[in-house]
PDB file of C-alpha atoms and ligand atoms in Angstrom:
ATOM      1  CA  MET A  24     124.476  97.363  93.014  1.00  0.00           C
ATOM      2  CA  SER A  25     126.198  97.413  96.372  1.00  0.00           C
ATOM      3  CA  GLU A  26     124.696  96.607  99.749  1.00  0.00           C
ATOM      4  CA  LEU A  27     121.436  98.409 100.497  1.00  0.00           C
ATOM      5  CA  ARG A  28     120.424  99.031 104.067  1.00  0.00           C
ATOM      6  CA  LEU A  29     117.813 100.935 106.042  1.00  0.00           C
ATOM      7  CA  GLU A  30     118.724 103.600 108.584  1.00  0.00           C
ATOM      8  CA  ASP A  31     116.543 105.334 111.126  1.00  0.00           C
ATOM      9  CA  LEU A  32     115.684 108.852 110.090  1.00  0.00           C
ATOM     10  CA  ASN A  33     118.154 111.058 111.973  1.00  0.00           C
ATOM     11  CA  ALA A  34     119.754 114.480 111.999  1.00  0.00           C
ATOM     12  CA  ALA A  35     122.507 113.314 109.652  1.00  0.00           C
ATOM     13  CA  ASN A  36     120.290 111.930 106.895  1.00  0.00           C
ATOM     14  CA  ILE A  37     117.048 113.921 107.111  1.00  0.00           C
ATOM     15  CA  VAL A  38     118.168 116.652 104.715  1.00  0.00           C
ATOM     16  CA  ALA A  39     119.182 114.114 102.075  1.00  0.00           C
ATOM     17  CA  ALA A  40     115.929 112.223 102.614  1.00  0.00           C
ATOM     18  CA  ASN A  41     113.918 115.419 102.119  1.00  0.00           C
ATOM     19  CA  SER A  42     115.910 116.355  99.017  1.00  0.00           C
ATOM     20  CA  LEU A  43     115.317 113.183  97.008  1.00  0.00           C
ATOM     21  CA  THR A  44     114.506 114.042  93.426  1.00  0.00           C
ATOM     22  CA  LEU A  45     111.781 112.370  91.393  1.00  0.00           C
ATOM     23  CA  ARG A  46     111.470 111.746  87.697  1.00  0.00           C
ATOM     24  CA  PRO A  47     109.353 114.223  85.711  1.00  0.00           C
ATOM     25  CA  GLY A  48     105.646 113.516  86.148  1.00  0.00           C
ATOM     26  CA  GLN A  49     106.016 111.477  89.354  1.00  0.00           C
ATOM     27  CA  GLU A  50     105.404 114.246  91.889  1.00  0.00           C
ATOM     28  CA  GLN A  51     101.619 114.040  91.624  1.00  0.00           C
ATOM     29  CA  PHE A  52     101.691 110.373  92.695  1.00  0.00           C
ATOM     30  CA  VAL A  53     103.838 110.693  95.809  1.00  0.00           C
ATOM     31  CA  THR A  54     101.033 111.458  98.263  1.00  0.00           C
ATOM     32  CA  PRO A  55      97.685 109.891  97.394  1.00  0.00           C
ATOM     33  CA  THR A  56      94.749 112.011  98.595  1.00  0.00           C
ATOM     34  CA  SER A  57      93.709 109.542 101.326  1.00  0.00           C
ATOM     35  CA  TYR A  58      97.160 109.732 102.918  1.00  0.00           C
ATOM     36  CA  ALA A  59      97.247 113.531 102.655  1.00  0.00           C
ATOM     37  CA  ILE A  60      93.909 113.779 104.456  1.00  0.00           C
ATOM     38  CA  ALA A  61      94.757 111.178 107.110  1.00  0.00           C
ATOM     39  CA  ASP A  62      98.239 112.576 107.764  1.00  0.00           C
ATOM     40  CA  ALA A  63      97.097 115.054 110.411  1.00  0.00           C
ATOM     41  CA  ALA A  64      95.403 112.278 112.387  1.00  0.00           C
ATOM     42  CA  VAL A  65      98.251 109.793 112.319  1.00  0.00           C
ATOM     43  CA  ASN A  66      99.811 109.034 115.669  1.00  0.00           C
ATOM     44  CA  PRO A  67     103.558 109.723 115.332  1.00  0.00           C
ATOM     45  CA  ALA A  68     104.171 106.702 117.561  1.00  0.00           C
ATOM     46  CA  THR A  69     102.821 104.368 114.883  1.00  0.00           C
ATOM     47  CA  THR A  70     104.907 105.668 111.988  1.00  0.00           C
ATOM     48  CA  TRP A  71     108.079 103.885 110.877  1.00  0.00           C
ATOM     49  CA  PRO A  72     110.256 106.203 108.790  1.00  0.00           C
ATOM     50  CA  ARG A  73     113.443 104.779 107.280  1.00  0.00           C
ATOM     51  CA  VAL A  74     116.082 106.057 104.906  1.00  0.00           C
ATOM     52  CA  VAL A  75     117.576 103.750 102.286  1.00  0.00           C
ATOM     53  CA  VAL A  76     121.340 103.988 102.040  1.00  0.00           C
ATOM     54  CA  ASP A  77     123.512 102.573  99.266  1.00  0.00           C
ATOM     55  CA  ASP A  78     127.226 102.818  99.934  1.00  0.00           C
ATOM     56  CA  GLY A  79     126.784 105.823 102.207  1.00  0.00           C
ATOM     57  CA  ARG A  80     124.466 107.616  99.807  1.00  0.00           C
ATOM     58  CA  VAL A  81     120.786 108.206 100.547  1.00  0.00           C
ATOM     59  CA  VAL A  82     118.823 106.710  97.644  1.00  0.00           C
ATOM     60  CA  GLY A  83     115.336 106.413  99.067  1.00  0.00           C
ATOM     61  CA  PHE A  84     112.859 106.994 101.816  1.00  0.00           C
ATOM     62  CA  VAL A  85     110.041 104.890 103.173  1.00  0.00           C
ATOM     63  CA  ARG A  86     107.474 105.529 105.834  1.00  0.00           C
ATOM     64  CA  ALA A  87     105.297 102.695 106.995  1.00  0.00           C
ATOM     65  CA  ASN A  88     102.454 102.815 109.500  1.00  0.00           C
ATOM     66  CA  PHE A  89     101.921 100.009 112.007  1.00  0.00           C
ATOM     67  CA  ASP A  90      98.727 100.622 113.953  1.00  0.00           C
ATOM     68  CA  ALA A  91      96.650  97.521 114.620  1.00  0.00           C
ATOM     69  CA  GLU A  92      93.892  99.628 116.217  1.00  0.00           C
ATOM     70  CA  ASN A  93      93.365 101.988 113.275  1.00  0.00           C
ATOM     71  CA  PRO A  94      89.650 102.074 112.368  1.00  0.00           C
ATOM     72  CA  GLN A  95      90.573 102.058 108.673  1.00  0.00           C
ATOM     73  CA  GLU A  96      91.847  98.629 107.693  1.00  0.00           C
ATOM     74  CA  GLU A  97      94.043  99.995 104.891  1.00  0.00           C
ATOM     75  CA  PHE A  98      95.995 102.114 107.396  1.00  0.00           C
ATOM     76  CA  ARG A  99      96.764  99.365 109.937  1.00  0.00           C
ATOM     77  CA  CYS A 100      99.886  97.991 108.297  1.00  0.00           C
ATOM     78  CA  CYS A 101     100.776  99.976 105.246  1.00  0.00           C
ATOM     79  CA  ILE A 102     103.397 101.755 103.183  1.00  0.00           C
ATOM     80  CA  TRP A 103     102.473 105.401 103.645  1.00  0.00           C
ATOM     81  CA  ARG A 104     105.250 106.776 101.520  1.00  0.00           C
ATOM     82  CA  ILE A 105     107.898 105.247  99.279  1.00  0.00           C
ATOM     83  CA  ASN A 106     110.241 107.312  97.211  1.00  0.00           C
ATOM     84  CA  VAL A 107     113.394 106.291  95.360  1.00  0.00           C
ATOM     85  CA  ALA A 108     115.819 108.900  93.993  1.00  0.00           C
ATOM     86  CA  ALA A 109     115.349 109.528  90.256  1.00  0.00           C
ATOM     87  CA  ASP A 110     118.783 108.254  89.304  1.00  0.00           C
ATOM     88  CA  ALA A 111     118.507 105.167  91.516  1.00  0.00           C
ATOM     89  CA  GLN A 112     115.140 104.017  90.188  1.00  0.00           C
ATOM     90  CA  GLY A 113     114.952 100.774  88.246  1.00  0.00           C
ATOM     91  CA  SER A 114     117.822  99.120  90.104  1.00  0.00           C
ATOM     92  CA  GLY A 115     115.952  97.202  92.795  1.00  0.00           C
ATOM     93  CA  VAL A 116     115.781  99.784  95.582  1.00  0.00           C
ATOM     94  CA  GLY A 117     111.972  99.821  95.643  1.00  0.00           C
ATOM     95  CA  ARG A 118     111.802  96.020  95.706  1.00  0.00           C
ATOM     96  CA  PHE A 119     114.288  95.984  98.602  1.00  0.00           C
ATOM     97  CA  VAL A 120     112.184  98.514 100.524  1.00  0.00           C
ATOM     98  CA  VAL A 121     108.939  96.561 100.124  1.00  0.00           C
ATOM     99  CA  ALA A 122     110.669  93.376 101.312  1.00  0.00           C
ATOM    100  CA  ALA A 123     112.121  95.210 104.323  1.00  0.00           C
ATOM    101  CA  VAL A 124     108.756  96.671 105.327  1.00  0.00           C
ATOM    102  CA  ALA A 125     107.134  93.241 104.877  1.00  0.00           C
ATOM    103  CA  ASP A 126     109.781  91.710 107.179  1.00  0.00           C
ATOM    104  CA  GLU A 127     109.161  94.359 109.833  1.00  0.00           C
ATOM    105  CA  ALA A 128     105.392  93.876 109.534  1.00  0.00           C
ATOM    106  CA  ARG A 129     105.743  90.101 109.949  1.00  0.00           C
ATOM    107  CA  ARG A 130     107.969  90.645 112.967  1.00  0.00           C
ATOM    108  CA  ARG A 131     105.180  92.743 114.485  1.00  0.00           C
ATOM    109  CA  GLY A 132     102.637  90.003 113.853  1.00  0.00           C
ATOM    110  CA  PHE A 133     100.699  91.494 110.937  1.00  0.00           C
ATOM    111  CA  ASP A 134      99.411  89.175 108.230  1.00  0.00           C
ATOM    112  CA  GLN A 135      98.772  91.745 105.511  1.00  0.00           C
ATOM    113  CA  LEU A 136     100.669  94.739 104.115  1.00  0.00           C
ATOM    114  CA  THR A 137      98.725  97.344 102.153  1.00  0.00           C
ATOM    115  CA  VAL A 138      99.459 100.401 100.049  1.00  0.00           C
ATOM    116  CA  LEU A 139      97.321 102.963  98.224  1.00  0.00           C
ATOM    117  CA  TRP A 140      98.213 104.415  94.852  1.00  0.00           C
ATOM    118  CA  GLU A 141      96.628 106.661  92.301  1.00  0.00           C
ATOM    119  CA  PRO A 142      96.221 105.052  88.886  1.00  0.00           C
ATOM    120  CA  GLY A 143      97.994 106.782  85.996  1.00  0.00           C
ATOM    121  CA  GLU A 144     100.667 106.449  83.331  1.00  0.00           C
ATOM    122  CA  GLU A 145     103.613 107.825  85.321  1.00  0.00           C
ATOM    123  CA  GLY A 146     102.393 106.316  88.586  1.00  0.00           C
ATOM    124  CA  PRO A 147     103.708 103.419  90.652  1.00  0.00           C
ATOM    125  CA  GLU A 148     101.022 100.843  89.790  1.00  0.00           C
ATOM    126  CA  ALA A 149     103.205  98.631  87.576  1.00  0.00           C
ATOM    127  CA  PHE A 150     105.863  98.589  90.297  1.00  0.00           C
ATOM    128  CA  PHE A 151     103.479  97.575  93.080  1.00  0.00           C
ATOM    129  CA  LEU A 152     101.919  94.806  90.969  1.00  0.00           C
ATOM    130  CA  ARG A 153     105.375  93.586  89.927  1.00  0.00           C
ATOM    131  CA  VAL A 154     106.596  93.263  93.521  1.00  0.00           C
ATOM    132  CA  GLY A 155     103.558  91.251  94.565  1.00  0.00           C
ATOM    133  CA  PHE A 156     100.651  93.499  95.531  1.00  0.00           C
ATOM    134  CA  THR A 157      97.205  92.619  94.224  1.00  0.00           C
ATOM    135  CA  VAL A 158      94.337  95.074  94.049  1.00  0.00           C
ATOM    136  CA  ILE A 159      91.753  94.354  96.738  1.00  0.00           C
ATOM    137  CA  GLY A 160      89.625  97.469  96.459  1.00  0.00           C
ATOM    138  CA  GLU A 161      89.350 101.170  95.783  1.00  0.00           C
ATOM    139  CA  THR A 162      89.099 104.182  98.084  1.00  0.00           C
ATOM    140  CA  GLN A 163      86.453 106.886  97.827  1.00  0.00           C
ATOM    141  CA  TYR A 164      89.030 109.017  95.987  1.00  0.00           C
ATOM    142  CA  GLY A 165      89.584 106.390  93.292  1.00  0.00           C
ATOM    143  CA  GLU A 166      92.926 105.128  94.589  1.00  0.00           C
ATOM    144  CA  SER A 167      93.712 101.445  94.259  1.00  0.00           C
ATOM    145  CA  ILE A 168      94.158  99.517  97.498  1.00  0.00           C
ATOM    146  CA  GLY A 169      96.903  96.935  97.053  1.00  0.00           C
ATOM    147  CA  ALA A 170      97.704  94.142  99.466  1.00  0.00           C
ATOM    148  CA  ILE A 171     100.304  91.442 100.027  1.00  0.00           C
ATOM    149  CA  ALA A 172      99.563  88.516 102.322  1.00  0.00           C
ATOM    150  CA  LEU A 173     102.480  88.100 104.724  1.00  0.00           C
TER     151      LEU A 173
HETATM  152  C1  COA B  18     107.614 103.424  92.535  1.00  0.00           C
HETATM  153  C2  COA B  18     109.100 103.436  92.945  1.00  0.00           C
HETATM  154  C3  COA B  18     109.200 103.473  94.461  1.00  0.00           C
HETATM  155  C4  COA B  18     109.744 102.145  92.394  1.00  0.00           C
HETATM  156  O1  COA B  18     111.087 102.073  92.866  1.00  0.00           O
HETATM  157  P1  COA B  18     112.295 101.428  92.002  1.00  0.00           P
HETATM  158  O2  COA B  18     113.475 101.379  92.849  1.00  0.00           O
HETATM  159  O3  COA B  18     112.405 102.141  90.694  1.00  0.00           O
HETATM  160  O4  COA B  18     111.718  99.948  91.717  1.00  0.00           O
HETATM  161  P2  COA B  18     112.608  98.620  91.471  1.00  0.00           P
HETATM  162  O5  COA B  18     113.795  98.970  90.637  1.00  0.00           O
HETATM  163  O6  COA B  18     112.868  97.947  92.780  1.00  0.00           O
HETATM  164  O7  COA B  18     111.586  97.764  90.605  1.00  0.00           O
HETATM  165  C5  COA B  18     111.036  96.510  91.046  1.00  0.00           C
HETATM  166  C6  COA B  18     110.342  95.870  89.880  1.00  0.00           C
HETATM  167  O8  COA B  18     109.253  96.703  89.429  1.00  0.00           O
HETATM  168  C7  COA B  18     109.421  97.011  88.049  1.00  0.00           C
HETATM  169  N1  COA B  18     109.005  98.409  87.836  1.00  0.00           N
HETATM  170  C8  COA B  18     109.377  99.490  88.569  1.00  0.00           C
HETATM  171  N2  COA B  18     108.808 100.602  88.071  1.00  0.00           N
HETATM  172  C9  COA B  18     108.093 100.198  86.985  1.00  0.00           C
HETATM  173  C10 COA B  18     107.305 100.884  86.025  1.00  0.00           C
HETATM  174  N3  COA B  18     107.097 102.209  86.108  1.00  0.00           N
HETATM  175  N4  COA B  18     106.727 100.166  85.048  1.00  0.00           N
HETATM  176  C11 COA B  18     106.911  98.832  84.955  1.00  0.00           C
HETATM  177  N5  COA B  18     107.650  98.111  85.837  1.00  0.00           N
HETATM  178  C12 COA B  18     108.230  98.800  86.832  1.00  0.00           C
HETATM  179  C13 COA B  18     110.891  96.856  87.773  1.00  0.00           C
HETATM  180  O9  COA B  18     111.117  96.587  86.413  1.00  0.00           O
HETATM  181  C14 COA B  18     111.262  95.709  88.666  1.00  0.00           C
HETATM  182  O10 COA B  18     110.924  94.480  88.074  1.00  0.00           O
HETATM  183  P3  COA B  18     111.967  93.223  88.196  1.00  0.00           P
HETATM  184  O11 COA B  18     112.469  93.217  89.617  1.00  0.00           O
HETATM  185  O12 COA B  18     111.132  92.072  87.886  1.00  0.00           O
HETATM  186  O13 COA B  18     113.037  93.523  87.222  1.00  0.00           O
HETATM  187  C15 COA B  18     109.839 104.639  92.308  1.00  0.00           C
HETATM  188  O14 COA B  18     109.594 104.657  90.941  1.00  0.00           O
HETATM  189  C16 COA B  18     109.426 105.987  92.879  1.00  0.00           C
HETATM  190  O15 COA B  18     110.022 106.483  93.842  1.00  0.00           O
HETATM  191  N6  COA B  18     108.399 106.639  92.280  1.00  0.00           N
HETATM  192  C17 COA B  18     107.999 107.976  92.665  1.00  0.00           C
HETATM  193  C18 COA B  18     107.278 108.009  93.981  1.00  0.00           C
HETATM  194  C19 COA B  18     105.966 107.227  93.991  1.00  0.00           C
HETATM  195  O16 COA B  18     105.177 107.232  93.073  1.00  0.00           O
HETATM  196  N7  COA B  18     105.738 106.505  95.105  1.00  0.00           N
HETATM  197  C20 COA B  18     104.546 105.726  95.311  1.00  0.00           C
HETATM  198  C21 COA B  18     103.517 106.522  96.051  1.00  0.00           C
HETATM  199  S1  COA B  18     102.048 105.549  96.381  1.00  0.00           S
END
């Protein structure tokens, strides 16, 4: 794999970022219910959207949320969305993204990074556990709350 890097979301990469394909069965896991409901209330100033580029090609998208004042602890420093292109999955892009978000969170002074996921066969649970998240709770919609100490 060549050099992966993050780019700000911009006019040149937004179409590619929005067109990322998933593997069959993954679509239902992309936006856990809690994120879908909270989306309307999120302050755009606290979101951190980044595109993952590999050799000039967009291979992923991540959106974090950094909002120390959020009343919900699981939304203060979290991965709101992570999505790797179907044909780029399994080659370390997701691991790179989590490490990059963790670095940014540390830089901002947070001591914990969280993520929510819906349990299920085709879902991302095995990935999140593999890259270091541990389950610290469950939301009212049955999603797992994962956390990494930074
Ligand atoms: C979840 C997702 C982001 C993982 O990205 P990825 O680039 O395929 O992950 P990586 O290749 O970096 O994998 C990192 C590690 O997790 C493991 N892993 C990844 N997916 C796995 C799976 N489904 N089952 C078991 N292990 C898995 C890899 O084997 C790898 O382990 P290693 O580094 O020890 O070899 C990607 O599958 C995806 O975009 N899924 C659809 C969207 C989604 O569900 N997002 C989460 C919403 S909450």
